[in-house]
PDB file of C-alpha atoms and ligand atoms in Angstrom:
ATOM      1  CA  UNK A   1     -13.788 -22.861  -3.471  1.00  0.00           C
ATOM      2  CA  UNK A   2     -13.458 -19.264  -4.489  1.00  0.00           C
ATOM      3  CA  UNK A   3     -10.391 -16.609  -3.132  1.00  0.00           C
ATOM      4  CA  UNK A   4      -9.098 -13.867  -4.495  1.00  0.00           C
ATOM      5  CA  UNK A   5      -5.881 -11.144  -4.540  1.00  0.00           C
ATOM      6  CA  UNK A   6      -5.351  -7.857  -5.814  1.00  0.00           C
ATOM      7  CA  UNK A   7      -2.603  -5.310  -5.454  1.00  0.00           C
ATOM      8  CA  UNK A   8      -0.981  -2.278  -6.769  1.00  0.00           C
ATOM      9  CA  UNK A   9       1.868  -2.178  -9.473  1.00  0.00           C
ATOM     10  CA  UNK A  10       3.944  -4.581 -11.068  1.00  0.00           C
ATOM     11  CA  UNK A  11       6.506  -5.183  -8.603  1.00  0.00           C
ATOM     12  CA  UNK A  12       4.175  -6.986  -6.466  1.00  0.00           C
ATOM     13  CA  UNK A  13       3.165 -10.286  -9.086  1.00  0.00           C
ATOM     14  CA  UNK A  14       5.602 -12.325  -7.455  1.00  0.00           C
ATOM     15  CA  UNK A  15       4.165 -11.890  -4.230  1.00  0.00           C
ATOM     16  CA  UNK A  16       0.986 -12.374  -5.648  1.00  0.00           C
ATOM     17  CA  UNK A  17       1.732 -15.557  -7.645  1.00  0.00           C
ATOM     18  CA  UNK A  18       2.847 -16.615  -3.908  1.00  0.00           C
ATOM     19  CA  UNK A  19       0.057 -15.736  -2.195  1.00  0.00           C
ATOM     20  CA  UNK A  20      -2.270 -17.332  -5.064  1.00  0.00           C
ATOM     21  CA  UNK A  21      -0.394 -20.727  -4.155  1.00  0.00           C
ATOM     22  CA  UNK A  22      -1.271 -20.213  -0.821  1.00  0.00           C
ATOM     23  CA  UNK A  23      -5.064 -19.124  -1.160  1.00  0.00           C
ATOM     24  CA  UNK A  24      -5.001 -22.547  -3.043  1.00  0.00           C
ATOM     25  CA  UNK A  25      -4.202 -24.481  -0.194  1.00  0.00           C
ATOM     26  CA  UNK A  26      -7.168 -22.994   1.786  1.00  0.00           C
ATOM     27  CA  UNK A  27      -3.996 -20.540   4.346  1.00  0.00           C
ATOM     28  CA  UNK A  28      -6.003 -17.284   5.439  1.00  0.00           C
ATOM     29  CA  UNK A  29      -6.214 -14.476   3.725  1.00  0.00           C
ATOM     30  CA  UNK A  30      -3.722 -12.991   6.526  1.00  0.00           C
ATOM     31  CA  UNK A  31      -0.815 -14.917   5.726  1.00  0.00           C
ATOM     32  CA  UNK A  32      -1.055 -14.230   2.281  1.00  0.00           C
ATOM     33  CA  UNK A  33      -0.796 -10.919   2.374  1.00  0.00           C
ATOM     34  CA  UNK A  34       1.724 -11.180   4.791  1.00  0.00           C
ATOM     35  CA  UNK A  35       3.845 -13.143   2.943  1.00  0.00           C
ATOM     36  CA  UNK A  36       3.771 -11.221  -0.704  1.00  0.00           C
ATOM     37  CA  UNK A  37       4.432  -7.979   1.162  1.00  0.00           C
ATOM     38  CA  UNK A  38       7.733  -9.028   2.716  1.00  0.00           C
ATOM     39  CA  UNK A  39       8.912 -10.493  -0.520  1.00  0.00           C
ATOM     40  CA  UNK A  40       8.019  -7.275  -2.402  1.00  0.00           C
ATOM     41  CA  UNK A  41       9.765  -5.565   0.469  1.00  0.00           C
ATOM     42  CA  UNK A  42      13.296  -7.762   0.328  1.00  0.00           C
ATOM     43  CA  UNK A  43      13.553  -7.059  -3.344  1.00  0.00           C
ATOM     44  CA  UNK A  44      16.075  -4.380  -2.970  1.00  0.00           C
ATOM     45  CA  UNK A  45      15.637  -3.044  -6.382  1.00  0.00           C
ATOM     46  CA  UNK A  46      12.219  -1.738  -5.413  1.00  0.00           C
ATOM     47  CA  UNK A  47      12.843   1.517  -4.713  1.00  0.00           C
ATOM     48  CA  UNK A  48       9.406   2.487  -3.205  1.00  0.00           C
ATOM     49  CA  UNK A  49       9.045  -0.424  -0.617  1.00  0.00           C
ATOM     50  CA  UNK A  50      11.173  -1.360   2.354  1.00  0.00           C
ATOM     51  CA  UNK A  51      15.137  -2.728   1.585  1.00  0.00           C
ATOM     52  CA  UNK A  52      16.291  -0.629  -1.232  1.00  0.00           C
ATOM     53  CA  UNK A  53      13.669   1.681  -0.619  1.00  0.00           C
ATOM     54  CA  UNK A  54      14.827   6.028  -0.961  1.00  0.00           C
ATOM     55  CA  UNK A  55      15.449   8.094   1.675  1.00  0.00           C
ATOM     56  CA  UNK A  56      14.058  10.949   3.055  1.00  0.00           C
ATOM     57  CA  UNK A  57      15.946  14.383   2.514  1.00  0.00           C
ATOM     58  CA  UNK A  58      17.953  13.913   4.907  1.00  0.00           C
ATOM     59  CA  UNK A  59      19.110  10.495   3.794  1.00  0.00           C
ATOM     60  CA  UNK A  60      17.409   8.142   5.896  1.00  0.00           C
ATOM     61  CA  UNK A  61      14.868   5.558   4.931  1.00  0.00           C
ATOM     62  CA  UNK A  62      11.911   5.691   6.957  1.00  0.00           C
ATOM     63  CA  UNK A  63       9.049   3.404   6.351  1.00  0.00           C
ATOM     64  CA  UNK A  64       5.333   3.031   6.724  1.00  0.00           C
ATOM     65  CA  UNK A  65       3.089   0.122   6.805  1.00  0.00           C
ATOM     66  CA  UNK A  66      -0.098  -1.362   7.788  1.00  0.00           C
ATOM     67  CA  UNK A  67      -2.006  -4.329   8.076  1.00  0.00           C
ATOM     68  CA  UNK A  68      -6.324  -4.561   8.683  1.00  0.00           C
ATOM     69  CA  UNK A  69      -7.753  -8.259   9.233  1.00  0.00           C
ATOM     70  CA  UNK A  70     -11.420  -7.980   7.806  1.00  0.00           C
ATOM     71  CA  UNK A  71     -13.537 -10.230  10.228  1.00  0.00           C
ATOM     72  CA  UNK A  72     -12.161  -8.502  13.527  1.00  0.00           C
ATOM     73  CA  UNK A  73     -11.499  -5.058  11.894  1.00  0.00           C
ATOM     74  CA  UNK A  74      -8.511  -5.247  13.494  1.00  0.00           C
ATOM     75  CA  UNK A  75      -5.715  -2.713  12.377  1.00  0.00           C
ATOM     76  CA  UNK A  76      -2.205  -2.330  13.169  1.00  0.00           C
ATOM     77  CA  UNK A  77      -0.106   0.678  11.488  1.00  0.00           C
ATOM     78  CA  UNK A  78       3.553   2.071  12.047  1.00  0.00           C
ATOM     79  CA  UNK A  79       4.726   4.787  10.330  1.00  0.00           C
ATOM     80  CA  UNK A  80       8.368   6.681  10.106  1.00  0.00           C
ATOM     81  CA  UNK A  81      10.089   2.957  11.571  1.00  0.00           C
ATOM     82  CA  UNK A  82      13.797   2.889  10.313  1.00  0.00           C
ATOM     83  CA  UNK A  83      16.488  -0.224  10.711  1.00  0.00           C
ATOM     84  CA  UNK A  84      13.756  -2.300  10.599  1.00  0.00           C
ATOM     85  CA  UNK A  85      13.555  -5.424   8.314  1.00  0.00           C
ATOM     86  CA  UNK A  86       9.465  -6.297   7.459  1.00  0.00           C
ATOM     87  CA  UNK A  87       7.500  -3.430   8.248  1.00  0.00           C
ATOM     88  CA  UNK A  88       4.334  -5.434   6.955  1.00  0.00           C
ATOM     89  CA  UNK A  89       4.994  -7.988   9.946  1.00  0.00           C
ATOM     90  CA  UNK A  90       5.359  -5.658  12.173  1.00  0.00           C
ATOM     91  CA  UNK A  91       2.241  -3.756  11.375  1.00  0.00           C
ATOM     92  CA  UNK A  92       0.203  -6.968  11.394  1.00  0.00           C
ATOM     93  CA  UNK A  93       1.939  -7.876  14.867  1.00  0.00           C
ATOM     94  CA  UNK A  94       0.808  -4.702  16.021  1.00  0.00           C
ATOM     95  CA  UNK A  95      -2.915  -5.428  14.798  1.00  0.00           C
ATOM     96  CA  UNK A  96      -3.087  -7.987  17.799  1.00  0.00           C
ATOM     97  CA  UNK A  97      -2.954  -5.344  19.941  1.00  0.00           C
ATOM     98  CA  UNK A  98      -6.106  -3.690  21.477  1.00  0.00           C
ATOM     99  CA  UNK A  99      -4.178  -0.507  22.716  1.00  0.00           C
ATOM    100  CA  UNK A 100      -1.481   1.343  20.817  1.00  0.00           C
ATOM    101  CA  UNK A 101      -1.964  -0.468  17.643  1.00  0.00           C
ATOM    102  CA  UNK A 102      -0.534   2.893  15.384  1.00  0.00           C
ATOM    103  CA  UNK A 103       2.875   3.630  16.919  1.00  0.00           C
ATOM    104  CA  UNK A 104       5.414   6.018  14.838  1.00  0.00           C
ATOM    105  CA  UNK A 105       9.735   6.933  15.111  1.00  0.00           C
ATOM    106  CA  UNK A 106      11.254   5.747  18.035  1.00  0.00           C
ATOM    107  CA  UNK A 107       8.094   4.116  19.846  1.00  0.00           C
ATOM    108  CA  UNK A 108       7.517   1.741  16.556  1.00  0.00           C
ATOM    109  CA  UNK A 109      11.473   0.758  16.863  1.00  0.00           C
ATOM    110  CA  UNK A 110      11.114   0.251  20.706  1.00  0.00           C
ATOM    111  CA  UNK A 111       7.762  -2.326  19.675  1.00  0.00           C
ATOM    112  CA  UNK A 112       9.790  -3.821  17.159  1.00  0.00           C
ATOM    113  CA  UNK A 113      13.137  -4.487  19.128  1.00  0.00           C
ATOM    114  CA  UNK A 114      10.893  -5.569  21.886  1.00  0.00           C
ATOM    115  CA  UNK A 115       9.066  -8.525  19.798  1.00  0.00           C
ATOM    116  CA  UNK A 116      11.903  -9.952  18.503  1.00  0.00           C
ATOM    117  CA  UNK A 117      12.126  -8.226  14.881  1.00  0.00           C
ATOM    118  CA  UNK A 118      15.056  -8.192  12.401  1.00  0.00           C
ATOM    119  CA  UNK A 119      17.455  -4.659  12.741  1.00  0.00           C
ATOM    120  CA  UNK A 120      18.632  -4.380   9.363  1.00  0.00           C
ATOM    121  CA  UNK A 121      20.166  -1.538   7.472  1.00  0.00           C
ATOM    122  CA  UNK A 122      17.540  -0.562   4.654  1.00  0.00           C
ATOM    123  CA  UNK A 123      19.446   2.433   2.793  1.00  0.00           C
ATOM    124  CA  UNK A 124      21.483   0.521  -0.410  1.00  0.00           C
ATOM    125  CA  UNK A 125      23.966   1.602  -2.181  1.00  0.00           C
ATOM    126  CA  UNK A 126      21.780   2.011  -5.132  1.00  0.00           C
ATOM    127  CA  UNK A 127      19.392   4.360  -2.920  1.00  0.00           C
ATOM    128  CA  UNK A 128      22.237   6.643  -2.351  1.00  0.00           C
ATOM    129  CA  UNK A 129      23.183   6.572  -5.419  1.00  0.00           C
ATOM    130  CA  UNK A 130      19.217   7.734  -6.735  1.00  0.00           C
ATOM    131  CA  UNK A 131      19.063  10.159  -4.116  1.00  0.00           C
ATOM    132  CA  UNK A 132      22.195  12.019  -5.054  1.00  0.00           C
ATOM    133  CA  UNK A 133      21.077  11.910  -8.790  1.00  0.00           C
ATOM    134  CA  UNK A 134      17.405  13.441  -7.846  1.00  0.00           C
ATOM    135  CA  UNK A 135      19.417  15.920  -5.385  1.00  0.00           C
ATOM    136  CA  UNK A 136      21.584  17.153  -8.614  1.00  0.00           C
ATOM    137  CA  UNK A 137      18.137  17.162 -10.641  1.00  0.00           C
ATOM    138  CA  UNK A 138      16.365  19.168  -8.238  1.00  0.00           C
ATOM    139  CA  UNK A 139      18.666  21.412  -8.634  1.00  0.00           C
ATOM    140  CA  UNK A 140      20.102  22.179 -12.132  1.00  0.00           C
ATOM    141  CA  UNK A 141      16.606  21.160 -13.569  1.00  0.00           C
ATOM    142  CA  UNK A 142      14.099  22.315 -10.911  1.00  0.00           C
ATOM    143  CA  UNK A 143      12.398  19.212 -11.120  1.00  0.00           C
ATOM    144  CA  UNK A 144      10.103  18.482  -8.130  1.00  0.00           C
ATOM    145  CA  UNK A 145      11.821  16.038  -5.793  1.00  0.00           C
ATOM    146  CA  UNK A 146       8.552  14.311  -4.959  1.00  0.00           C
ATOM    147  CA  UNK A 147       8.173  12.495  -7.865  1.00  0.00           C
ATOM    148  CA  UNK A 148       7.968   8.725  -8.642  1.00  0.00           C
ATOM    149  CA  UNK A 149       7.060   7.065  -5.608  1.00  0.00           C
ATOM    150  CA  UNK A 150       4.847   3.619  -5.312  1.00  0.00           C
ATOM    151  CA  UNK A 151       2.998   1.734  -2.567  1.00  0.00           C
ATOM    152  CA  UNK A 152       2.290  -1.726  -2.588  1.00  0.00           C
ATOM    153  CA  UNK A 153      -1.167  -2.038  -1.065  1.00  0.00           C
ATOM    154  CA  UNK A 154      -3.046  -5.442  -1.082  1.00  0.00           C
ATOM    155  CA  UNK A 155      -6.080  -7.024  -0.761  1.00  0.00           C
ATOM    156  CA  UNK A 156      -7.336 -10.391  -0.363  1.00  0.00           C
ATOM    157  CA  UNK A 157     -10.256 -13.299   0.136  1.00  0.00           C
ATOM    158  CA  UNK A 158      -9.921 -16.425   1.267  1.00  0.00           C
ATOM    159  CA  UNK A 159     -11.506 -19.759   0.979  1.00  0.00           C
ATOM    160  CA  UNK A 160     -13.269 -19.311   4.079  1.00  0.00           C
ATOM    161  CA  UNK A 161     -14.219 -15.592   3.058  1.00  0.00           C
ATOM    162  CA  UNK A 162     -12.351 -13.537   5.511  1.00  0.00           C
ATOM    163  CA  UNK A 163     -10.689 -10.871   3.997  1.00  0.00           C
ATOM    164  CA  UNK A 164      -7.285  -9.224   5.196  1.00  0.00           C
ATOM    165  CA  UNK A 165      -5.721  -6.338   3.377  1.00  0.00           C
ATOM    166  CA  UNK A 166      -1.698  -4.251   4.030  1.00  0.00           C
ATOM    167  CA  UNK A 167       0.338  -1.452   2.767  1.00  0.00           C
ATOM    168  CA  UNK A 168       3.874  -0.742   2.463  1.00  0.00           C
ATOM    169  CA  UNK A 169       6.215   2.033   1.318  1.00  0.00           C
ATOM    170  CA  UNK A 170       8.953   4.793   1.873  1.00  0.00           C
ATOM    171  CA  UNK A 171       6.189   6.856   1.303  1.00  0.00           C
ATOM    172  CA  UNK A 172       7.436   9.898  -0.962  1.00  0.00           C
ATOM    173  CA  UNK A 173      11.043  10.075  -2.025  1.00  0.00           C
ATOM    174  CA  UNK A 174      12.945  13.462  -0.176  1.00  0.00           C
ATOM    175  CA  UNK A 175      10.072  13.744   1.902  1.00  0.00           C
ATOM    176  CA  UNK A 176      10.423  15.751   4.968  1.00  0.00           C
ATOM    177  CA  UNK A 177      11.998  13.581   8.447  1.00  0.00           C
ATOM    178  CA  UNK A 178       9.017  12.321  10.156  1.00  0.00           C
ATOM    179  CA  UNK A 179       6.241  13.021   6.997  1.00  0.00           C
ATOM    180  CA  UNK A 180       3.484  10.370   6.792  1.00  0.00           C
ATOM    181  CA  UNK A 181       1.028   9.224   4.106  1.00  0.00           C
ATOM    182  CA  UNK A 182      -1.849   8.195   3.669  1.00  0.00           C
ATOM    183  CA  UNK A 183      -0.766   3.989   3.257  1.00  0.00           C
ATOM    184  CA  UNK A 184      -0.702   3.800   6.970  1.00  0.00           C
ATOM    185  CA  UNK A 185      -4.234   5.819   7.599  1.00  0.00           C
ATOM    186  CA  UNK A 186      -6.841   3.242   7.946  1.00  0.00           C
ATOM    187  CA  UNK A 187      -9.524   4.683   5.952  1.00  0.00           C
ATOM    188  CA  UNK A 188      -7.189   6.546   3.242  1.00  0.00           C
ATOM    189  CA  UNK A 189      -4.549   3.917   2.348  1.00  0.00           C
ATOM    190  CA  UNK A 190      -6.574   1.047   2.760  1.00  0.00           C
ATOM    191  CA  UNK A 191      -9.897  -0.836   4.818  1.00  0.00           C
ATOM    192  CA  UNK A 192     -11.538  -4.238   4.814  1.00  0.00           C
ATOM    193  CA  UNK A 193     -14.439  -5.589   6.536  1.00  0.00           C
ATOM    194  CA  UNK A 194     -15.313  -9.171   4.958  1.00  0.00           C
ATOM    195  CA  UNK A 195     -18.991  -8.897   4.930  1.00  0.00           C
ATOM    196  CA  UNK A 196     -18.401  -6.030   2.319  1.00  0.00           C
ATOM    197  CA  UNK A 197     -15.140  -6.009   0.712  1.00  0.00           C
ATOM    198  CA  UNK A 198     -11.663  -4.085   0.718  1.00  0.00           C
ATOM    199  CA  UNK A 199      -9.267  -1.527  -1.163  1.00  0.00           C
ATOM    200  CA  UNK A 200      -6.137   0.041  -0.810  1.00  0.00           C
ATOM    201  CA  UNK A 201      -4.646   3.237  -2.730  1.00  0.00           C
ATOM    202  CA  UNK A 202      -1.486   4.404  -4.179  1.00  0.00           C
ATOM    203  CA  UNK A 203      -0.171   8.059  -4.862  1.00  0.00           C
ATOM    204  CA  UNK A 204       0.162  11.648  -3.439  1.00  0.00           C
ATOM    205  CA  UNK A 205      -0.940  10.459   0.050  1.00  0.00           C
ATOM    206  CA  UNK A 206      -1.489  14.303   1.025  1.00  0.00           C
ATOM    207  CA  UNK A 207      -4.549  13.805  -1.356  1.00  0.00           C
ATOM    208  CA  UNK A 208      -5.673  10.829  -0.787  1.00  0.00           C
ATOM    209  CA  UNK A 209      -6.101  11.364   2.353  1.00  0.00           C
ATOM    210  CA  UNK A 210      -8.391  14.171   1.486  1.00  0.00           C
ATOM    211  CA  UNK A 211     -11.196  11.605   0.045  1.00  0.00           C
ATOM    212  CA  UNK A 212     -10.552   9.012   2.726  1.00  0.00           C
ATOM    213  CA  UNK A 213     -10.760   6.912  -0.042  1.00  0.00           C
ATOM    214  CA  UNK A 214     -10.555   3.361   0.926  1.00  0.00           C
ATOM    215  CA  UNK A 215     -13.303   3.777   3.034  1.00  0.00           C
ATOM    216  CA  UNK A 216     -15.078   5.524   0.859  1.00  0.00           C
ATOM    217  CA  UNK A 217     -14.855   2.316  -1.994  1.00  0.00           C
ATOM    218  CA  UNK A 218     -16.207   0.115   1.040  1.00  0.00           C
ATOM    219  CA  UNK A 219     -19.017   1.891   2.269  1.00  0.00           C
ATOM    220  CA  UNK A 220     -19.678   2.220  -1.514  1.00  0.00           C
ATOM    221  CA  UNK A 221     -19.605  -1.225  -2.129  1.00  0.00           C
ATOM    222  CA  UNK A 222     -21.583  -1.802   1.054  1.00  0.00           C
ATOM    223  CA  UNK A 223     -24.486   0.356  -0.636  1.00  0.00           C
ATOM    224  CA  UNK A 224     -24.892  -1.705  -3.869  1.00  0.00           C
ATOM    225  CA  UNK A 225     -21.800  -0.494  -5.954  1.00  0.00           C
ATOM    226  CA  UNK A 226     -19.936  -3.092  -7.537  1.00  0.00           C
ATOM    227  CA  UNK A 227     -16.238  -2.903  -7.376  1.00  0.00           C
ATOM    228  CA  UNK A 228     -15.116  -1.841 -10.194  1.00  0.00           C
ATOM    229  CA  UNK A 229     -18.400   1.454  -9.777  1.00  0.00           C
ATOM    230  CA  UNK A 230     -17.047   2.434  -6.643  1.00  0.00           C
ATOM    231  CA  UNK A 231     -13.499   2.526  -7.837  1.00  0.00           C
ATOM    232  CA  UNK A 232     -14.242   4.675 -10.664  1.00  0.00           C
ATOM    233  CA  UNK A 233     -16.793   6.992  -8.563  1.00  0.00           C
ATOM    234  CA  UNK A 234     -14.904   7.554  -5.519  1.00  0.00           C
ATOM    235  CA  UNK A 235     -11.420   8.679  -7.609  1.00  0.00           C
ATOM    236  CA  UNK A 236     -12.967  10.307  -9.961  1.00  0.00           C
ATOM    237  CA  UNK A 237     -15.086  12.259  -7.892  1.00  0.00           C
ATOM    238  CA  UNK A 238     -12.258  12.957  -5.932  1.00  0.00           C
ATOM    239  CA  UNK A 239     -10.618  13.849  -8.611  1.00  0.00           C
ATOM    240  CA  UNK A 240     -12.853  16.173  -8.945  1.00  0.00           C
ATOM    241  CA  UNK A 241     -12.933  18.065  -6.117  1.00  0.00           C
ATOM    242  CA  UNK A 242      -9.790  18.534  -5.712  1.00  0.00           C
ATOM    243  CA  UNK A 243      -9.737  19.802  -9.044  1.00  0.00           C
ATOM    244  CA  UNK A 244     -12.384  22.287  -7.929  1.00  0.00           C
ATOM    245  CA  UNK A 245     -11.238  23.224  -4.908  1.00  0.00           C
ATOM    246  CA  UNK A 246      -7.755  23.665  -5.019  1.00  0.00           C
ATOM    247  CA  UNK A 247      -7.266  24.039  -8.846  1.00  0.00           C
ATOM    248  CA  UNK A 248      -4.612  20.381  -9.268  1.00  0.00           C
ATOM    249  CA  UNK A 249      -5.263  16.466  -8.022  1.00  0.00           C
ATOM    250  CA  UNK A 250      -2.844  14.454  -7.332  1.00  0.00           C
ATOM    251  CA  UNK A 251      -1.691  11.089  -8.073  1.00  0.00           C
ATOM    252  CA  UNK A 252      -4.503   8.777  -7.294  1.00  0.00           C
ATOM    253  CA  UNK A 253      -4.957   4.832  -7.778  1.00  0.00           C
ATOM    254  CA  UNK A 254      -6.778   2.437  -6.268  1.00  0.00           C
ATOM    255  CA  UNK A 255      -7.940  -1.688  -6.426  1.00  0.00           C
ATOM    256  CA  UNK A 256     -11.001  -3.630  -4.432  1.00  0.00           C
ATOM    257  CA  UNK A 257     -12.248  -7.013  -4.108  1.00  0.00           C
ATOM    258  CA  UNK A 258     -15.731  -7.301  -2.725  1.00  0.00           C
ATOM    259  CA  UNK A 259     -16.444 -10.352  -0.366  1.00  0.00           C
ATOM    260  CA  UNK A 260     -17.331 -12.134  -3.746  1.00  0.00           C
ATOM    261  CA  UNK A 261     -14.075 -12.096  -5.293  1.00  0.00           C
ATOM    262  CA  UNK A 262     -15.212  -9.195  -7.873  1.00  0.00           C
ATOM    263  CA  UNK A 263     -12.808  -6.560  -8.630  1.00  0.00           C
ATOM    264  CA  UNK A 264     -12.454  -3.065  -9.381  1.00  0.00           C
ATOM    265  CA  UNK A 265      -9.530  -0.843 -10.290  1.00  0.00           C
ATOM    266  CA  UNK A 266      -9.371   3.151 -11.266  1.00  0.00           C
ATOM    267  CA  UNK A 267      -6.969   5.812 -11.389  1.00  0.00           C
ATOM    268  CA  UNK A 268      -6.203   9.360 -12.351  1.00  0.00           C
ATOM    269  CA  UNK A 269      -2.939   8.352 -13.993  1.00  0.00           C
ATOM    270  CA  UNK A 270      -1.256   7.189 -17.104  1.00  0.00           C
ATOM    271  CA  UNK A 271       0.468   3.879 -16.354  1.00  0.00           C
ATOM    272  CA  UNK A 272      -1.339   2.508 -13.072  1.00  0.00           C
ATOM    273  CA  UNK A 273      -0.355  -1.251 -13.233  1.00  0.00           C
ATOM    274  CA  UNK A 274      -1.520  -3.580 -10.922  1.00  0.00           C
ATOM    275  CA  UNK A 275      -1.830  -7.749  -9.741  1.00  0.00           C
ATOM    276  CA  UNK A 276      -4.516  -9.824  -9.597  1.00  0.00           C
ATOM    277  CA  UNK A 277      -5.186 -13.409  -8.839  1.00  0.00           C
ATOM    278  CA  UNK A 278      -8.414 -15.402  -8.349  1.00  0.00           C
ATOM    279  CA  UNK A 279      -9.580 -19.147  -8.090  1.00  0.00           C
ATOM    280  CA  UNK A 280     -10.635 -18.309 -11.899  1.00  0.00           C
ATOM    281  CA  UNK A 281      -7.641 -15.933 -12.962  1.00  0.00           C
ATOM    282  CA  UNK A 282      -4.076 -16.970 -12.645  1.00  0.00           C
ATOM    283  CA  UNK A 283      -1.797 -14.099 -11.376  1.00  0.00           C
ATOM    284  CA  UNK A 284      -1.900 -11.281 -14.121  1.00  0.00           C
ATOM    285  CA  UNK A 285      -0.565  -8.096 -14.481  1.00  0.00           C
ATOM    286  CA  UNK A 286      -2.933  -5.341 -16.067  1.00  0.00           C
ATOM    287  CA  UNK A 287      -2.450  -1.655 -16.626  1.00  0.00           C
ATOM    288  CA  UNK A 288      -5.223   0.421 -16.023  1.00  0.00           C
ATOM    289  CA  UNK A 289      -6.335   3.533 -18.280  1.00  0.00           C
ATOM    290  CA  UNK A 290      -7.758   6.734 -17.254  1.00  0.00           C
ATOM    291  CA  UNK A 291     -11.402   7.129 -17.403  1.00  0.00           C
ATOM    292  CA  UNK A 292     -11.850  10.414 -20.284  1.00  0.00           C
TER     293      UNK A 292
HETATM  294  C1  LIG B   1       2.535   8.123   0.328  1.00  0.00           C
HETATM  295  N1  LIG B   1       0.861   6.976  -0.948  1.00  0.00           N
HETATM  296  O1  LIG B   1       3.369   8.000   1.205  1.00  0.00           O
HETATM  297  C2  LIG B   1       2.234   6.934  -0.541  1.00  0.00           C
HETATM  298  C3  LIG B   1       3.190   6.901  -1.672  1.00  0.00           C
HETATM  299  C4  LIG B   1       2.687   6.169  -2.862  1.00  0.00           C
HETATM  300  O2  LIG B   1       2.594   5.860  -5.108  1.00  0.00           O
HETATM  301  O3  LIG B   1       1.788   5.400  -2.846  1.00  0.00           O
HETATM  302  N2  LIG B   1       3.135   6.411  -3.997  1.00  0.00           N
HETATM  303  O4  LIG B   1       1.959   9.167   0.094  1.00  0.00           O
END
């Protein structure tokens, strides 16, 4: 029996070690990744991913999350949702849906309410307290208020090889009311189809969105890449252009399973940690180098 789980950053092994259980005892690839994204989201001290998460400028957290079920290529996305509890569940409620499966602001709320979903506040006191410490920083040190800002994106195999991948974050910290990223893009943020494989990204989503990335890794893997080759090609190359074109790249990261349970993980940054569980491999965390 083979499965396998991989996701971005540190803060999401306990998810992970959850979902591992769960791949053990044969549950779908959906409800693991279902379930290690809301736990990574109710940790409040996460300050990148739903409760606890930082605001946008204007002091409001306002969240973005997806879900993509690999067999049916089903996708269901929100972005911008606040006073919401599980974004994750939301998104993958949404995925059922054949129409309207990307709804943003009020309309995502309205869904939400309307299907029965927890209200919650999800600005802490420890946000508020962050975002009036950047706020002073910005100013007296003309630091760039974008800065530090993580996704957790997942994806993950099952025992009866259907793949399901999600994303989740506050997307970046002081961003502008209403900006998106690219964790809720399907394509950019993340894609699966489980005759190929899956991958999800972290970073500056204005750029990743440039490379479409996810998509990219898939349709890479689909041509005879292994994981870990289309990782490395499509950020680097993206890298690259953006280099070339527009003189700076972003912050980009991503991780892949194929359909086989192989992995692959790259980035463009110092410090990219991520998760990753298999039949063979019990929940680990690695940090990933940059590729000279
Ligand atoms: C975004 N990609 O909203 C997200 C943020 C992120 O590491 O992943 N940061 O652009």
């Amino acid at each position: 029996m083979k499965w396998a789980i991989i996701a971005t950053w540190r803060m999401a092994l306990e998810g992970v070690q959850k979902a591992n259980e769960l791949l053990k005892n044969k549950e779908s690839s959906g409800d693991a990744i279902e379930t290690a994204i809301k736990m990574v989201e109710d940790f409040p001290y996460y300050k990148s991913v739903g409760y606890g998460g930082l605001p946008n400028e204007n002091g409001e957290v306002e969240l973005d999350a997806a879900y993509m079920d690999g067999d049916s290529l089903s996708i269901g996305a929100i972005a911008g949702i606040k006073d919401f509890k599980n974004p994750i569940s939301i998104a993958r409620k949404l995925s059922e849906e054949k129409f309207n499966c990307f709804l943003v602001g009020h309309g995502a709320e309205e869904y939400a309410h309307k299907n029965g979903f927890e209200r919650a506040n999800m600005l802490t006191d420890r946000a508020i307290i962050h975002y009036k410490n950047r706020l002073k920083e910005t100013v007296d040190k003309g630091l760039s208020p974008y800065a530090g800002h993580d996704t957790v994106g997942m994806v993950a195999l099952d025992s009866n090889y259907s793949m399901a991948c999600g994303t989740s974050t506050s997307g970046l910290f002081m961003k502008k009311r209403g900006r998106t990223g690219d964790s809720p893009l399907s394509g950019s943020g993340f894609y699966v189809d489980s005759e190929i494989g899956g991958a999800t990204a972290t970073g500056l989503g204005e750029d990743i969105m440039k490379g479409c990335i996810s998509y990219e890794i898939v349709r890479l893997m689909k041509d005879g890449y292994t994981p870990q080759e289309a990782a490395d090609k499509a950020v680097y190359e993206l890298n690259k252009l953006l280099v070339d074109r527009r003189k700076e790249a972003g912050d980009i990261s991503v991780v892949c399973i194929n359909n086989k349970g192989e992995f692959g993980v790259a980035t463009n940054i110092e410090g990219f940690s991520f998760v990753i569980a298999t039949d063979k491999l019990a929940p680990t965390v690695y940090v990933c180098s940059v590729e000279n």
